[in-house]
Short mmCIF file of C-alpha atoms in Angstrom, two decimals:
data_model
loop_
_atom_site.label_atom_id
_atom_site.label_comp_id
_atom_site.label_asym_id
_atom_site.label_seq_id
_atom_site.Cartn_x
_atom_site.Cartn_y
_atom_site.Cartn_z
CA MET I 831 0.00 0.00 0.00
CA ASP I 832 1.61 3.20 -1.15
CA ARG I 833 1.25 6.44 0.62
CA GLY I 834 -1.45 8.71 -0.82
CA SER I 835 -0.73 12.36 -1.50
CA HIS I 836 -2.72 13.51 1.52
CA GLY I 837 -3.59 10.29 3.32
CA ALA I 838 -2.05 8.41 6.19
CA SER I 839 0.86 6.09 5.47
CA ALA I 840 0.35 2.35 5.24
CA ARG I 841 2.60 1.88 8.27
CA PHE I 842 0.46 4.24 10.36
CA GLY I 843 -2.72 2.45 9.30
CA LEU I 844 -1.28 -0.98 10.05
CA ILE I 845 -0.10 0.13 13.50
CA LEU I 846 -3.58 1.41 14.39
CA LEU I 847 -5.20 -1.74 13.00
CA ALA I 848 -2.86 -3.99 14.99
CA LEU I 849 -3.37 -2.01 18.20
CA PHE I 850 -7.12 -2.10 17.76
CA ALA I 851 -7.09 -5.84 17.08
CA LEU I 852 -5.08 -6.42 20.27
CA ALA I 853 -7.38 -4.19 22.32
CA THR I 854 -10.48 -5.90 20.93
CA ALA I 855 -9.04 -9.33 21.70
CA ALA I 856 -8.09 -8.29 25.24
CA LEU I 857 -11.48 -6.71 25.94
CA GLY I 858 -13.17 -9.74 24.42
CA ILE I 859 -11.83 -11.91 27.24
CA ALA I 860 -14.55 -12.59 29.80
CA PRO I 861 -16.80 -9.61 29.01
CA ARG I 862 -19.51 -8.90 31.55
CA TYR I 863 -22.24 -10.01 29.15
CA ARG I 864 -21.00 -12.07 26.19
CA GLN I 865 -24.17 -11.72 24.10
CA ASP I 866 -24.17 -7.95 24.51
CA TRP I 867 -20.48 -7.88 23.57
CA LEU I 868 -21.32 -9.73 20.36
CA LEU I 869 -24.16 -7.33 19.53
CA GLU I 870 -22.02 -4.26 20.21
CA ASN I 871 -19.30 -5.56 17.90
CA ILE I 872 -21.53 -5.99 14.87
CA VAL I 873 -20.90 -2.35 13.93
CA VAL I 874 -17.14 -2.95 14.28
CA LEU I 875 -17.30 -6.03 12.06
CA VAL I 876 -18.92 -3.86 9.38
CA ALA I 877 -16.94 -0.63 9.70
CA VAL I 878 -13.36 -1.89 10.07
CA PRO I 879 -13.38 -4.26 7.04
CA LEU I 880 -14.89 -1.46 4.92
CA LEU I 881 -12.05 0.86 5.90
CA VAL I 882 -9.44 -1.82 5.19
CA THR I 883 -10.84 -2.91 1.81
CA GLY I 884 -11.37 0.70 0.75
CA TRP I 885 -7.84 1.75 1.70
CA ARG I 886 -6.56 2.15 -1.86
CA ARG I 887 -9.64 3.97 -3.14
CA LEU I 888 -10.23 6.29 -0.20
CA ARG I 889 -7.49 7.09 2.27
CA PHE I 890 -8.17 9.48 5.13
CA SER I 891 -5.73 11.65 7.06
CA ARG I 892 -3.76 10.48 10.09
CA GLY I 893 -5.90 12.69 12.31
CA ALA I 894 -9.16 11.20 11.02
CA TYR I 895 -7.93 7.63 11.49
CA LEU I 896 -6.58 8.41 14.95
CA ALA I 897 -9.87 10.02 16.03
CA LEU I 898 -11.85 7.00 14.83
CA PHE I 899 -9.36 4.69 16.56
CA VAL I 900 -9.95 6.45 19.90
CA PHE I 901 -13.72 6.23 19.46
CA LEU I 902 -13.60 2.52 18.63
CA LEU I 903 -11.42 1.85 21.68
CA LEU I 904 -14.02 3.56 23.88
CA HIS I 905 -16.69 1.50 22.17
CA GLU I 906 -14.80 -1.69 22.99
CA VAL I 907 -14.59 -0.66 26.65
CA GLY I 908 -18.35 -0.14 26.62
CA ALA I 909 -18.86 -3.50 24.94
CA HIS I 910 -16.71 -5.26 27.56
CA TYR I 911 -18.56 -3.93 30.60
CA THR I 912 -21.85 -2.94 28.87
CA TYR I 913 -22.23 0.79 28.44
CA SER I 914 -24.31 1.28 31.57
CA GLU I 915 -21.83 -0.52 33.84
CA VAL I 916 -18.39 0.82 32.86
CA PRO I 917 -16.69 1.40 36.24
CA TYR I 918 -15.18 4.80 35.45
CA ASP I 919 -16.35 6.24 38.78
CA GLU I 920 -14.68 3.43 40.72
CA ALA I 921 -11.46 3.86 38.72
CA PHE I 922 -11.48 7.63 39.36
CA ALA I 923 -12.07 7.03 43.08
CA ARG I 924 -9.11 4.64 43.28
CA LEU I 925 -6.85 7.24 41.68
CA THR I 926 -8.06 10.33 43.54
CA GLY I 927 -10.03 9.16 46.55
CA HIS I 928 -13.10 11.01 45.26
CA SER I 929 -16.19 10.07 43.27
CA LEU I 930 -16.28 11.73 39.85
CA ASN I 931 -20.07 11.43 39.77
CA GLY I 932 -20.20 13.02 43.22
CA LEU I 933 -17.96 15.91 42.17
CA LEU I 934 -20.08 16.55 39.07
CA GLY I 935 -23.42 15.97 40.77
CA LEU I 936 -24.29 13.01 38.54
CA HIS I 937 -26.68 10.26 39.59
CA ARG I 938 -26.23 7.64 36.85
CA ASN I 939 -23.46 6.00 34.87
CA HIS I 940 -22.64 8.58 32.19
CA PHE I 941 -20.14 6.59 30.13
CA ASP I 942 -22.73 6.11 27.39
CA ARG I 943 -23.48 9.84 27.32
CA ALA I 944 -19.78 10.66 27.05
CA VAL I 945 -19.23 8.20 24.21
CA HIS I 946 -22.22 9.50 22.23
CA PHE I 947 -20.82 13.02 22.57
CA LEU I 948 -17.36 11.81 21.55
CA TYR I 949 -18.89 9.98 18.60
CA GLY I 950 -19.86 13.38 17.24
CA VAL I 951 -16.47 14.88 18.05
CA LEU I 952 -14.32 12.03 16.73
CA VAL I 953 -16.22 10.80 13.67
CA THR I 954 -16.90 14.24 12.17
CA PRO I 955 -13.33 14.73 10.81
CA MET I 956 -13.66 11.53 8.79
CA ALA I 957 -17.12 12.59 7.59
CA VAL I 958 -15.66 15.90 6.38
CA GLU I 959 -12.96 14.09 4.42
CA LEU I 960 -15.44 11.57 3.03
CA PHE I 961 -17.54 14.35 1.51
CA ALA I 962 -14.43 16.16 0.27
CA HIS I 963 -13.34 13.00 -1.57
CA ARG I 964 -16.65 11.72 -2.92
CA ALA I 965 -19.09 14.62 -3.22
CA PRO I 966 -17.41 17.94 -2.40
CA PRO I 967 -20.08 20.33 -1.06
CA ARG I 968 -19.75 24.05 -1.66
CA GLY I 969 -20.21 27.06 0.56
CA ILE I 970 -21.91 26.57 3.89
CA TRP I 971 -22.93 23.03 2.92
CA ARG I 972 -19.30 22.03 3.41
CA TRP I 973 -19.90 22.51 7.14
CA ILE I 974 -23.55 21.45 7.39
CA LEU I 975 -23.55 18.11 5.54
CA PRO I 976 -20.95 16.33 7.71
CA VAL I 977 -22.97 17.25 10.82
CA CYS I 978 -26.13 15.92 9.16
CA PHE I 979 -24.21 12.76 8.23
CA VAL I 980 -23.20 12.14 11.85
CA MET I 981 -26.68 12.96 13.15
CA SER I 982 -28.31 10.57 10.67
CA HIS I 983 -26.02 7.74 11.72
CA SER I 984 -26.82 8.46 15.35
CA VAL I 985 -30.53 8.15 14.56
CA VAL I 986 -29.98 4.87 12.69
CA TYR I 987 -27.96 3.47 15.59
CA GLU I 988 -30.71 4.32 18.09
CA LEU I 989 -33.29 2.67 15.83
CA VAL I 990 -31.13 -0.45 15.57
CA GLU I 991 -30.82 -0.53 19.36
CA TRP I 992 -34.59 -0.26 19.70
CA LEU I 993 -35.23 -3.03 17.16
CA ALA I 994 -32.62 -5.28 18.77
CA ALA I 995 -34.19 -4.74 22.19
CA LEU I 996 -37.60 -5.65 20.77
CA ARG I 997 -36.16 -8.74 19.11
CA PHE I 998 -34.14 -10.11 22.01
CA GLY I 999 -35.91 -8.61 25.02
CA GLY I 1000 -35.11 -9.67 28.57
CA ASP I 1001 -31.72 -9.01 30.15
CA LEU I 1002 -29.94 -8.86 26.78
CA GLY I 1003 -32.29 -6.19 25.45
CA THR I 1004 -31.91 -4.18 28.66
CA ALA I 1005 -28.11 -4.45 28.60
CA TYR I 1006 -27.93 -3.45 24.93
CA LEU I 1007 -30.21 -0.44 25.34
CA GLY I 1008 -28.60 0.71 28.58
CA THR I 1009 -31.26 3.34 29.25
CA GLN I 1010 -30.89 3.08 33.04
CA GLY I 1011 -34.55 3.94 33.41
CA ASP I 1012 -34.38 7.17 31.39
CA PRO I 1013 -37.35 7.37 28.97
CA TRP I 1014 -35.52 10.08 26.99
CA ASP I 1015 -32.23 8.20 26.74
CA ALA I 1016 -32.27 7.89 22.94
CA GLN I 1017 -33.10 11.57 22.43
CA GLN I 1018 -30.35 12.69 24.80
CA ASP I 1019 -27.82 10.40 23.13
CA MET I 1020 -28.67 11.81 19.69
CA ALA I 1021 -28.53 15.38 20.99
CA LEU I 1022 -25.08 14.79 22.47
CA ALA I 1023 -23.80 13.27 19.22
CA ALA I 1024 -25.11 16.33 17.36
CA LEU I 1025 -23.52 18.69 19.88
CA GLY I 1026 -20.19 16.89 19.60
CA SER I 1027 -20.32 17.07 15.82
CA VAL I 1028 -21.13 20.79 15.83
CA LEU I 1029 -18.25 21.42 18.23
CA SER I 1030 -15.85 19.38 16.10
CA MET I 1031 -16.99 21.12 12.93
CA THR I 1032 -16.57 24.53 14.55
CA VAL I 1033 -12.96 23.72 15.43
CA LEU I 1034 -12.30 22.42 11.90
CA ALA I 1035 -13.87 25.54 10.36
CA LEU I 1036 -11.75 27.84 12.53
CA ARG I 1037 -8.61 25.91 11.60
CA ALA I 1038 -9.50 26.11 7.91
CA GLY I 1039 -10.09 29.86 8.23
CA ARG I 1040 -6.70 30.37 9.87
CA ALA I 1041 -5.00 28.28 7.18
CA ARG I 1042 -6.54 30.43 4.45
CA ALA I 1043 -5.49 33.60 6.27
CA ASP I 1044 -1.90 32.37 6.44
#
């Protein structure tokens, strides 16, 4: 795989792929709920092979790959523990002697909220580059369409979660949804993904403006 004119090098891509494979294998050992782990990894089994097989035709920047890598690692952590039971508060307490939830006044496990927000932040750079490669938008649409892209995928994911919960039901459906009793969980997750995407796009737009000024 040769280096593209603007894309990440093959070595960089292979390093990220190897690290992700190792992390996935490690977090696949004795997950809290094996069936939920399998469901959560369906999206990974679709996305990663698409990126690998499309490497020659569409190569993204190092920053875009690195951002997606971080998001997928967080997703694997959520898949290992289930999103509603990731022990971030316990880990923080061991390090600092304080409860993060207590300091922030939170009353539920917010790992899922954080990851939905970071989905918007970390996937938007790749969405921007995807449009630039395949269907370059002009004017303000250059900044609007990637946000719409991320928001639409967030909606689809919530619908898939809902359908999976209806199909499997019981403890598996509850673990996969991870609503923690919040009837507005899906709406808040989508709103956070949108907010993260808008924030990411704002930073990218400011950087582009500075680059043009220079």
